[in-house]
Coordinates of N, CA and C in Angstrom, one line a residue:
M1 N 18.3 43.6 -48.8 CA 17.3 42.9 -47.9 C 17.9 42.7 -46.5
K2 N 17.0 42.8 -45.6 CA 17.4 42.6 -44.2 C 17.9 41.2 -43.9
I3 N 19.1 41.1 -43.2 CA 19.6 39.8 -42.8 C 18.8 39.2 -41.7
K4 N 18.3 38.0 -41.9 CA 17.5 37.3 -40.8 C 18.2 36.1 -40.3
G5 N 19.2 35.6 -41.1 CA 19.8 34.3 -40.7 C 21.3 34.4 -40.9
V6 N 22.1 33.7 -40.1 CA 23.5 33.6 -40.2 C 23.9 32.2 -40.1
S7 N 24.7 31.7 -41.1 CA 25.2 30.4 -41.0 C 26.8 30.4 -40.8
F8 N 27.3 29.5 -40.1 CA 28.7 29.4 -39.8 C 29.3 28.1 -40.3
D9 N 30.5 28.2 -40.7 CA 31.4 27.1 -40.9 C 31.8 26.6 -39.5
F10 N 32.4 25.4 -39.3 CA 32.8 24.9 -38.0 C 34.3 25.0 -37.9
W11 N 35.0 24.2 -38.7 CA 36.5 24.1 -38.6 C 37.2 25.4 -39.0
S12 N 38.0 25.9 -38.2 CA 38.8 27.1 -38.4 C 38.0 28.3 -38.5
T13 N 36.7 28.2 -38.0 CA 35.9 29.4 -37.9 C 35.3 29.5 -36.5
L14 N 34.7 28.4 -36.0 CA 34.3 28.4 -34.6 C 35.3 27.6 -33.7
F15 N 35.9 26.5 -34.2 CA 36.8 25.7 -33.5 C 38.1 25.6 -34.4
V16 N 39.2 25.4 -33.8 CA 40.5 25.3 -34.6 C 41.3 24.2 -33.9
L17 N 41.9 23.3 -34.7 CA 42.9 22.4 -34.2 C 44.2 23.0 -34.0
T18 N 44.7 23.0 -32.7 CA 45.9 23.7 -32.4 C 47.1 22.9 -32.7
D19 N 47.0 21.5 -32.6 CA 48.1 20.6 -32.9 C 47.6 19.4 -33.6
E20 N 47.3 19.5 -34.9 CA 46.8 18.4 -35.7 C 47.7 17.2 -35.7
K21 N 49.0 17.5 -35.7 CA 49.9 16.3 -35.7 C 49.8 15.5 -34.5
K22 N 49.6 16.1 -33.3 CA 49.5 15.4 -32.1 C 48.2 14.6 -32.1
T23 N 47.1 15.2 -32.7 CA 45.8 14.5 -32.7 C 46.0 13.2 -33.6
W24 N 46.7 13.3 -34.7 CA 46.8 12.1 -35.5 C 47.7 11.0 -34.8
L25 N 48.7 11.5 -34.1 CA 49.5 10.5 -33.3 C 48.7 9.8 -32.3
V26 N 47.8 10.5 -31.6 CA 46.9 9.8 -30.7 C 46.0 8.8 -31.4
V27 N 45.4 9.2 -32.5 CA 44.6 8.2 -33.3 C 45.5 7.0 -33.7
K28 N 46.7 7.2 -34.1 CA 47.6 6.1 -34.5 C 47.8 5.2 -33.4
E29 N 48.1 5.7 -32.2 CA 48.4 4.8 -31.0 C 47.2 4.0 -30.6
R30 N 46.0 4.6 -30.7 CA 44.8 3.9 -30.3 C 44.5 2.8 -31.3
M31 N 44.7 3.1 -32.5 CA 44.4 2.0 -33.5 C 45.4 0.9 -33.5
L32 N 46.7 1.3 -33.3 CA 47.7 0.2 -33.2 C 47.5 -0.7 -32.0
K33 N 46.9 -0.1 -30.9 CA 46.6 -1.0 -29.7 C 45.5 -2.0 -30.1
I34 N 44.5 -1.5 -30.9 CA 43.4 -2.4 -31.3 C 44.0 -3.5 -32.2
F35 N 44.8 -3.1 -33.2 CA 45.4 -4.1 -34.1 C 46.2 -5.1 -33.3
S36 N 46.9 -4.7 -32.3 CA 47.7 -5.6 -31.5 C 46.8 -6.6 -30.8
E37 N 45.7 -6.1 -30.3 CA 44.7 -7.0 -29.6 C 44.2 -8.1 -30.5
Y38 N 44.2 -7.8 -31.8 CA 43.8 -8.8 -32.8 C 45.0 -9.6 -33.5
G39 N 46.1 -9.4 -32.8 CA 47.3 -10.1 -33.3 C 47.9 -9.5 -34.6
I40 N 47.7 -8.3 -34.9 CA 48.2 -7.6 -36.1 C 49.3 -6.7 -35.7
S41 N 50.5 -6.9 -36.3 CA 51.6 -6.0 -36.1 C 51.7 -5.1 -37.3
L42 N 51.9 -3.8 -37.0 CA 51.9 -2.8 -38.0 C 52.8 -1.6 -37.7
E43 N 53.5 -1.1 -38.7 CA 54.4 0.1 -38.5 C 53.5 1.3 -38.4
G44 N 53.8 2.1 -37.4 CA 53.0 3.3 -37.2 C 53.1 4.3 -38.3
E45 N 54.3 4.4 -38.9 CA 54.4 5.4 -40.0 C 53.6 5.0 -41.2
K46 N 53.5 3.7 -41.4 CA 52.6 3.2 -42.6 C 51.2 3.5 -42.3
L47 N 50.7 3.4 -41.1 CA 49.4 3.8 -40.8 C 49.2 5.3 -41.0
L48 N 50.1 6.1 -40.6 CA 50.0 7.6 -40.8 C 50.0 7.9 -42.2
D49 N 50.7 7.2 -43.1 CA 50.7 7.4 -44.5 C 49.3 7.2 -45.0
C50 N 48.6 6.1 -44.5 CA 47.2 5.8 -45.0 C 46.3 6.9 -44.5
F51 N 46.5 7.4 -43.3 CA 45.7 8.5 -42.8 C 45.7 9.7 -43.8
R52 N 47.0 10.0 -44.2 CA 47.2 11.2 -45.1 C 46.5 10.9 -46.4
E53 N 46.6 9.7 -46.9 CA 46.0 9.4 -48.2 C 44.4 9.5 -48.1
A54 N 43.9 9.0 -47.0 CA 42.4 9.1 -46.9 C 41.9 10.5 -46.8
M55 N 42.7 11.4 -46.0 CA 42.3 12.7 -45.9 C 42.4 13.5 -47.2
A56 N 43.5 13.2 -48.0 CA 43.6 13.8 -49.3 C 42.5 13.5 -50.2
I57 N 42.0 12.3 -50.2 CA 40.8 11.9 -51.0 C 39.6 12.6 -50.5
C58 N 39.5 12.7 -49.2 CA 38.3 13.4 -48.6 C 38.3 14.8 -49.0
L59 N 39.4 15.5 -48.9 CA 39.4 17.0 -49.3 C 39.2 17.2 -50.7
D60 N 39.7 16.3 -51.6 CA 39.5 16.4 -53.0 C 38.0 16.2 -53.4
K61 N 37.4 15.2 -52.8 CA 36.0 15.0 -53.1 C 35.1 16.2 -52.6
Q62 N 35.5 16.7 -51.4 CA 34.7 17.8 -50.9 C 34.9 19.1 -51.7
E63 N 36.1 19.5 -51.8 CA 36.4 20.8 -52.3 C 36.3 20.9 -53.9
N64 N 36.6 19.8 -54.5 CA 36.6 19.8 -56.0 C 35.3 19.2 -56.6
H65 N 34.6 18.4 -55.8 CA 33.4 17.8 -56.4 C 32.1 18.0 -55.5
G66 N 32.3 18.6 -54.3 CA 31.1 18.8 -53.4 C 30.5 17.5 -52.9
L67 N 31.3 16.4 -52.9 CA 30.9 15.1 -52.4 C 31.5 14.8 -51.1
E68 N 31.0 13.7 -50.5 CA 31.5 13.3 -49.2 C 32.3 12.0 -49.2
F69 N 33.3 11.9 -48.5 CA 34.1 10.7 -48.2 C 34.1 10.5 -46.7
D70 N 33.0 9.9 -46.2 CA 32.8 10.0 -44.8 C 33.7 9.1 -44.0
P71 N 33.8 9.3 -42.6 CA 34.7 8.5 -41.8 C 34.7 7.0 -42.0
E72 N 33.5 6.5 -42.2 CA 33.4 5.0 -42.4 C 34.1 4.6 -43.7
E73 N 33.9 5.4 -44.7 CA 34.6 5.1 -46.0 C 36.1 5.3 -45.9
Q74 N 36.5 6.3 -45.1 CA 37.9 6.6 -44.9 C 38.6 5.4 -44.2
L75 N 37.9 4.9 -43.2 CA 38.5 3.7 -42.4 C 38.5 2.5 -43.3
Q76 N 37.5 2.3 -44.1 CA 37.5 1.1 -45.0 C 38.6 1.2 -46.0
Y77 N 38.9 2.5 -46.5 CA 40.0 2.7 -47.4 C 41.3 2.4 -46.7
I78 N 41.5 2.9 -45.5 CA 42.8 2.6 -44.8 C 43.0 1.1 -44.6
L79 N 42.0 0.4 -44.2 CA 42.1 -1.0 -43.9 C 42.4 -1.8 -45.2
A80 N 41.8 -1.3 -46.3 CA 42.1 -2.0 -47.6 C 43.5 -1.7 -48.1
R81 N 44.0 -0.5 -47.9 CA 45.4 -0.2 -48.2 C 46.4 -1.0 -47.4
L82 N 46.0 -1.3 -46.2 CA 46.9 -2.0 -45.3 C 46.7 -3.5 -45.5
G83 N 45.7 -3.9 -46.3 CA 45.5 -5.3 -46.5 C 45.0 -6.1 -45.3
I84 N 44.2 -5.4 -44.5 CA 43.8 -6.0 -43.2 C 42.3 -6.4 -43.4
K85 N 42.1 -7.7 -43.1 CA 40.7 -8.2 -43.0 C 40.1 -7.9 -41.6
F86 N 38.8 -7.7 -41.6 CA 38.3 -7.3 -40.3 C 36.9 -7.9 -40.1
N87 N 36.4 -8.0 -38.9 CA 35.1 -8.4 -38.6 C 34.3 -7.2 -38.1
K88 N 33.0 -7.3 -37.8 CA 32.2 -6.2 -37.4 C 32.7 -5.6 -36.1
E89 N 33.1 -6.4 -35.1 CA 33.5 -6.0 -33.8 C 34.8 -5.2 -33.9
M90 N 35.7 -5.7 -34.7 CA 37.0 -5.0 -34.9 C 36.8 -3.6 -35.6
F91 N 36.0 -3.6 -36.6 CA 35.7 -2.4 -37.3 C 35.1 -1.3 -36.4
E92 N 34.2 -1.7 -35.6 CA 33.5 -0.8 -34.7 C 34.5 -0.2 -33.7
S93 N 35.4 -1.0 -33.2 CA 36.4 -0.5 -32.2 C 37.4 0.5 -32.9
L94 N 37.8 0.1 -34.1 CA 38.7 1.0 -34.9 C 38.0 2.3 -35.3
Y95 N 36.7 2.2 -35.6 CA 35.9 3.4 -36.0 C 35.9 4.4 -34.8
L96 N 35.6 3.9 -33.6 CA 35.6 4.8 -32.4 C 37.0 5.4 -32.2
A97 N 38.0 4.6 -32.3 CA 39.4 5.2 -32.1 C 39.7 6.2 -33.2
Y98 N 39.2 6.0 -34.4 CA 39.5 6.9 -35.5 C 38.7 8.2 -35.4
T99 N 37.4 8.2 -34.9 CA 36.5 9.3 -35.0 C 36.3 10.1 -33.7
T100 N 36.7 9.6 -32.6 CA 36.3 10.2 -31.3 C 37.5 10.8 -30.5
T101 N 38.6 10.8 -31.1 CA 39.8 11.3 -30.4 C 39.6 12.8 -29.9
L102 N 38.9 13.6 -30.7 CA 38.8 15.0 -30.3 C 38.0 15.2 -29.1
L103 N 37.3 14.2 -28.6 CA 36.6 14.3 -27.3 C 37.6 14.3 -26.2
D104 N 38.8 13.7 -26.4 CA 39.8 13.6 -25.4 C 41.0 14.6 -25.7
V105 N 41.2 15.0 -26.9 CA 42.1 16.0 -27.3 C 41.4 17.1 -28.1
P106 N 40.6 17.9 -27.3 CA 39.6 18.8 -28.0 C 40.3 19.9 -28.7
P107 N 39.6 20.4 -29.8 CA 40.0 21.6 -30.5 C 39.8 22.8 -29.6
K108 N 40.4 23.9 -30.0 CA 40.2 25.1 -29.3 C 39.1 26.0 -29.9
L109 N 38.3 26.6 -29.0 CA 37.3 27.5 -29.5 C 38.0 28.7 -30.0
M110 N 37.5 29.2 -31.2 CA 38.1 30.5 -31.7 C 37.8 31.6 -30.7
D111 N 38.7 32.5 -30.6 CA 38.5 33.6 -29.7 C 37.2 34.4 -30.0
G112 N 36.4 34.5 -28.9 CA 35.2 35.3 -29.1 C 34.0 34.5 -29.6
A113 N 34.2 33.2 -29.9 CA 33.1 32.4 -30.5 C 31.9 32.3 -29.7
V114 N 32.1 31.9 -28.4 CA 30.9 31.7 -27.5 C 30.1 33.0 -27.4
Q115 N 30.8 34.1 -27.1 CA 30.2 35.4 -26.8 C 29.4 35.8 -28.1
V116 N 30.1 35.7 -29.2 CA 29.4 36.2 -30.5 C 28.2 35.3 -30.8
I117 N 28.3 34.0 -30.7 CA 27.2 33.1 -30.9 C 26.0 33.5 -30.0
N118 N 26.3 33.7 -28.8 CA 25.2 34.0 -27.8 C 24.6 35.4 -28.2
E119 N 25.4 36.3 -28.6 CA 24.9 37.6 -29.0 C 24.0 37.5 -30.3
L120 N 24.5 36.8 -31.2 CA 23.8 36.7 -32.5 C 22.5 35.9 -32.4
A121 N 22.5 34.9 -31.5 CA 21.3 34.1 -31.3 C 20.0 34.9 -30.9
G122 N 20.2 36.0 -30.3 CA 19.1 36.8 -29.9 C 18.5 37.7 -31.0
L123 N 19.3 37.7 -32.2 CA 18.9 38.6 -33.3 C 18.6 37.8 -34.6
F124 N 19.3 36.7 -34.8 CA 19.2 36.0 -36.0 C 18.9 34.5 -35.8
S125 N 18.4 33.9 -36.9 CA 18.3 32.4 -36.9 C 19.7 31.9 -37.3
L126 N 20.3 31.0 -36.5 CA 21.6 30.5 -36.7 C 21.6 29.1 -37.3
A127 N 22.6 28.9 -38.2 CA 22.8 27.5 -38.8 C 24.3 27.2 -38.8
L128 N 24.6 25.9 -38.8 CA 26.0 25.5 -39.0 C 26.0 24.6 -40.2
I129 N 27.0 24.8 -41.0 CA 27.3 24.0 -42.2 C 28.7 23.5 -42.1
C130 N 28.9 22.2 -41.9 CA 30.2 21.7 -41.6 C 30.7 20.5 -42.5
N131 N 31.8 20.7 -43.1 CA 32.5 19.6 -43.8 C 33.2 18.8 -42.7
T132 N 32.9 17.6 -42.5 CA 33.3 16.9 -41.3 C 34.7 16.2 -41.3
G133 N 35.2 15.8 -42.4 CA 36.5 15.2 -42.4 C 36.5 13.9 -41.6
R134 N 37.4 13.7 -40.7 CA 37.5 12.5 -39.9 C 36.5 12.4 -38.8
T135 N 36.1 13.6 -38.3 CA 35.2 13.7 -37.1 C 33.8 13.8 -37.5
P136 N 32.9 12.9 -37.3 CA 31.5 12.9 -37.8 C 30.7 13.9 -37.0
G137 N 29.5 14.2 -37.5 CA 28.6 15.1 -36.9 C 28.2 14.7 -35.5
K138 N 28.1 13.4 -35.2 CA 27.7 12.9 -33.9 C 28.7 13.4 -32.8
V139 N 30.0 13.4 -33.2 CA 31.0 13.9 -32.2 C 31.1 15.4 -32.2
I140 N 30.9 16.1 -33.3 CA 30.9 17.5 -33.3 C 29.8 18.1 -32.4
R141 N 28.6 17.4 -32.5 CA 27.5 17.9 -31.6 C 27.9 17.8 -30.2
Q142 N 28.7 16.8 -29.8 CA 29.1 16.7 -28.4 C 30.1 17.8 -28.0
L143 N 31.0 18.2 -29.0 CA 31.9 19.3 -28.7 C 31.2 20.6 -28.5
M144 N 30.1 20.8 -29.4 CA 29.4 22.0 -29.3 C 28.6 22.1 -28.0
K145 N 28.0 21.0 -27.6 CA 27.3 20.9 -26.3 C 28.2 21.2 -25.1
R146 N 29.4 20.6 -25.1 CA 30.3 20.8 -24.0 C 30.6 22.3 -23.9
N147 N 30.7 23.0 -25.0 CA 31.0 24.4 -24.9 C 29.8 25.4 -24.9
G148 N 28.6 24.8 -24.7 CA 27.5 25.6 -24.5 C 26.9 26.4 -25.7
I149 N 27.2 25.9 -26.9 CA 26.7 26.7 -28.1 C 25.8 25.9 -29.0
F150 N 25.6 24.6 -28.7 CA 24.7 23.8 -29.6 C 23.3 24.3 -29.7
E151 N 22.7 24.6 -28.5 CA 21.3 25.0 -28.5 C 21.0 26.3 -29.2
Q152 N 22.0 27.1 -29.5 CA 21.7 28.4 -30.1 C 21.5 28.2 -31.6
F153 N 21.8 27.0 -32.2 CA 21.7 26.8 -33.6 C 20.3 26.1 -33.9
E154 N 19.6 26.7 -34.8 CA 18.3 26.1 -35.3 C 18.5 25.0 -36.3
V155 N 19.6 25.1 -37.0 CA 19.9 24.1 -38.1 C 21.4 23.7 -37.9
V156 N 21.7 22.4 -38.0 CA 23.1 21.9 -38.0 C 23.2 20.9 -39.1
H157 N 24.0 21.2 -40.1 CA 24.2 20.3 -41.2 C 25.6 19.8 -41.3
F158 N 25.8 18.5 -41.3 CA 27.1 17.9 -41.4 C 27.2 17.1 -42.7
S159 N 28.4 17.2 -43.4 CA 28.5 16.6 -44.7 C 28.4 15.1 -44.6
N160 N 28.9 14.5 -43.5 CA 28.9 13.0 -43.4 C 27.4 12.5 -43.3
E161 N 26.5 13.3 -42.8 CA 25.1 12.9 -42.6 C 24.3 13.2 -43.9
L162 N 24.7 14.2 -44.7 CA 23.9 14.6 -45.9 C 24.5 13.9 -47.1
G163 N 25.8 13.5 -47.1 CA 26.4 12.9 -48.2 C 26.8 13.8 -49.3
I164 N 26.8 15.1 -49.0 CA 27.3 16.2 -49.8 C 28.1 17.2 -49.0
A165 N 28.9 18.0 -49.6 CA 29.8 18.8 -48.8 C 29.9 20.2 -49.5
K166 N 30.3 21.2 -48.7 CA 30.6 22.5 -49.3 C 31.8 22.3 -50.3
P167 N 31.8 23.0 -51.4 CA 31.0 24.1 -51.8 C 29.7 23.7 -52.6
N168 N 29.3 22.4 -52.6 CA 28.1 22.0 -53.3 C 27.0 22.9 -53.0
P169 N 26.4 23.6 -53.9 CA 25.3 24.5 -53.7 C 24.1 23.9 -52.9
E170 N 23.9 22.6 -53.1 CA 22.8 21.9 -52.5 C 22.8 21.9 -51.0
I171 N 24.0 21.9 -50.4 CA 24.1 21.9 -48.9 C 23.7 23.2 -48.4
F172 N 23.9 24.3 -49.1 CA 23.5 25.6 -48.7 C 22.0 25.7 -48.9
R173 N 21.5 25.2 -50.0 CA 20.0 25.2 -50.3 C 19.2 24.5 -49.2
K174 N 19.8 23.3 -48.8 CA 19.1 22.6 -47.7 C 19.1 23.4 -46.4
T175 N 20.1 24.1 -46.2 CA 20.2 24.9 -45.0 C 19.1 26.1 -45.1
L176 N 19.1 26.7 -46.2 CA 18.1 27.8 -46.4 C 16.7 27.3 -46.2
A177 N 16.4 26.1 -46.8 CA 15.1 25.5 -46.7 C 14.7 25.2 -45.2
K178 N 15.7 24.7 -44.4 CA 15.4 24.4 -43.0 C 15.2 25.7 -42.2
L179 N 15.9 26.8 -42.6 CA 15.7 28.0 -41.9 C 14.5 28.7 -42.4
N180 N 13.9 28.3 -43.5 CA 12.7 28.9 -44.1 C 13.0 30.4 -44.5
L181 N 14.2 30.6 -45.0 CA 14.6 32.0 -45.4 C 15.2 31.9 -46.8
S182 N 15.1 33.1 -47.5 CA 15.7 33.2 -48.8 C 17.2 33.4 -48.7
A183 N 17.9 33.1 -49.8 CA 19.3 33.3 -49.9 C 19.7 34.7 -49.5
Q184 N 18.9 35.7 -50.0 CA 19.3 37.1 -49.7 C 19.1 37.5 -48.3
E185 N 18.5 36.6 -47.5 CA 18.2 36.9 -46.1 C 19.3 36.3 -45.2
V186 N 20.2 35.5 -45.7 CA 21.2 34.8 -44.9 C 22.6 35.1 -45.3
V187 N 23.5 35.3 -44.4 CA 24.9 35.5 -44.6 C 25.7 34.3 -44.0
H188 N 26.6 33.8 -44.8 CA 27.5 32.7 -44.3 C 28.9 33.2 -44.0
I189 N 29.4 32.7 -42.9 CA 30.7 33.1 -42.4 C 31.6 31.9 -42.3
G190 N 32.8 32.0 -43.0 CA 33.8 30.9 -42.9 C 35.1 31.3 -43.4
D191 N 36.1 30.4 -43.1 CA 37.5 30.8 -43.4 C 38.0 30.4 -44.8
N192 N 37.2 29.5 -45.5 CA 37.7 28.9 -46.8 C 37.1 29.7 -47.9
P193 N 37.9 30.4 -48.8 CA 37.4 31.1 -49.9 C 36.6 30.3 -50.9
L194 N 36.9 29.0 -51.0 CA 36.2 28.2 -52.0 C 34.9 27.6 -51.4
T195 N 35.1 26.8 -50.3 CA 34.0 26.1 -49.8 C 33.0 27.0 -49.1
D196 N 33.4 28.0 -48.4 CA 32.5 28.9 -47.7 C 32.1 30.1 -48.5
V197 N 33.0 30.9 -49.0 CA 32.6 32.1 -49.7 C 32.0 31.8 -51.1
W198 N 32.7 31.1 -51.9 CA 32.2 30.8 -53.2 C 30.9 29.9 -53.1
G199 N 31.0 28.9 -52.2 CA 29.8 28.1 -52.1 C 28.5 28.8 -51.7
A200 N 28.7 29.7 -50.7 CA 27.5 30.5 -50.3 C 27.0 31.5 -51.4
K201 N 28.0 32.1 -52.0 CA 27.6 33.1 -53.1 C 27.0 32.4 -54.3
S202 N 27.3 31.2 -54.5 CA 26.8 30.5 -55.7 C 25.3 30.3 -55.6
V203 N 24.7 30.4 -54.4 CA 23.3 30.3 -54.3 C 22.6 31.6 -54.0
G204 N 23.4 32.7 -54.0 CA 22.9 34.0 -53.8 C 22.9 34.5 -52.4
M205 N 23.6 33.7 -51.5 CA 23.8 34.2 -50.1 C 24.9 35.2 -50.1
R206 N 24.9 36.1 -49.1 CA 26.0 36.9 -48.8 C 27.1 36.1 -48.0
A207 N 28.3 36.5 -48.2 CA 29.4 35.7 -47.6 C 30.4 36.6 -46.9
I208 N 30.8 36.3 -45.7 CA 31.9 36.9 -44.9 C 33.0 36.0 -44.8
W209 N 34.2 36.5 -45.3 CA 35.4 35.7 -45.3 C 36.1 36.0 -44.0
F210 N 36.2 34.9 -43.1 CA 36.9 35.0 -41.9 C 38.4 34.8 -42.1
N211 N 39.1 35.8 -42.4 CA 40.5 35.7 -42.8 C 41.4 35.9 -41.5
W212 N 41.3 35.0 -40.5 CA 42.0 35.2 -39.3 C 43.5 34.9 -39.5
R213 N 43.8 34.2 -40.6 CA 45.3 33.9 -40.8 C 45.9 35.1 -41.5
K214 N 45.1 36.1 -41.9 CA 45.5 37.3 -42.5 C 46.3 37.1 -43.8
E215 N 45.7 36.2 -44.7 CA 46.2 35.9 -46.0 C 46.1 37.1 -46.9
E216 N 47.1 37.3 -47.7 CA 47.0 38.4 -48.7 C 46.6 37.9 -50.0
K217 N 45.2 37.8 -50.2 CA 44.7 37.4 -51.5 C 43.4 38.1 -51.7
Q218 N 43.0 38.1 -53.0 CA 41.7 38.7 -53.3 C 40.6 37.7 -53.3
V219 N 39.6 37.9 -52.5 CA 38.5 37.0 -52.4 C 37.2 37.8 -52.6
D220 N 36.3 37.2 -53.5 CA 35.1 37.9 -53.8 C 34.0 37.7 -52.7
C221 N 34.2 38.4 -51.7 CA 33.3 38.3 -50.5 C 32.6 39.6 -50.3
D222 N 31.5 39.6 -49.5 CA 30.8 40.8 -49.1 C 31.5 41.6 -48.0
L223 N 32.3 40.8 -47.2 CA 33.0 41.5 -46.1 C 34.1 40.5 -45.7
E224 N 35.3 41.1 -45.4 CA 36.4 40.3 -44.8 C 36.7 40.8 -43.4
I225 N 36.8 39.8 -42.5 CA 37.1 40.0 -41.1 C 38.3 39.2 -40.7
D226 N 39.0 39.6 -39.6 CA 40.1 38.8 -39.1 C 39.8 38.4 -37.6
S227 N 38.6 38.8 -37.1 CA 38.3 38.4 -35.8 C 36.7 38.3 -35.7
L228 N 36.3 37.5 -34.8 CA 34.8 37.3 -34.6 C 34.2 38.5 -33.8
W229 N 35.1 39.1 -33.0 CA 34.6 40.2 -32.2 C 33.9 41.3 -33.0
G230 N 32.8 41.8 -32.6 CA 32.1 42.9 -33.3 C 31.3 42.5 -34.5
L231 N 31.1 41.1 -34.6 CA 30.5 40.6 -35.8 C 29.0 41.1 -35.9
K232 N 28.3 41.2 -34.8 CA 26.9 41.6 -34.8 C 26.7 42.9 -35.6
D233 N 27.5 43.9 -35.2 CA 27.3 45.2 -35.9 C 27.7 45.2 -37.3
K234 N 28.7 44.3 -37.7 CA 29.2 44.2 -39.1 C 28.1 43.6 -39.9
I235 N 27.4 42.6 -39.3 CA 26.3 41.9 -40.1 C 25.1 42.9 -40.2
L236 N 24.8 43.6 -39.2 CA 23.7 44.6 -39.3 C 24.0 45.7 -40.3
N237 N 25.3 46.0 -40.5 CA 25.6 47.0 -41.5 C 25.6 46.5 -42.9
L238 N 25.5 45.2 -43.1 CA 25.4 44.6 -44.4 C 23.9 44.7 -44.9
A239 N 23.0 44.9 -44.0 CA 21.6 44.9 -44.4 C 21.3 46.1 -45.2

């Protein structure tokens, strides 16, 4: 059946964190400053440990259960682990520090992403399906707009806004419904064999594994690529 729609993963497909450690250190310093303003003294390494725990829970819920552990829940978990009581004003300040760092320390666009998105937008209906992690959809939309690709997408789905995450089949079904296309008419592109490839194929979509890391493993995909360049012709050849 002819391909009419293309859905993309966000992280490590369209954008990539070049220095995740640096990003977490910036988040740490911003949050420590807020704690200090409220008279709370805290060891930076202890805060980083809580970040790691929260993200481990988030990834487990998403990848193994298809559920979401959104940034607000992550921050609540971190504060509970630290035994810190907070009021609404303090929580809102910490939430901004925790979730918006990438606006100041932005991720890098994957090579060819803008050109390929612009090229595909003239031929296919485009969708984004993103497991959000620490950075909510509200912030990711800003990153996309800054780089001139947001308007090309007819559908944008973020796990923190839907309460479900890839590889949950329901997030793919919701995307298909919004596109008003059948599963056989849409191909999904992403770097994660579980959340992207398996998730898409579980509802009957075709799946392209973006193996830019050049991992040597067998993945049940319809096509494997290591670059976004030339994607239009490769999708057309799938039809």
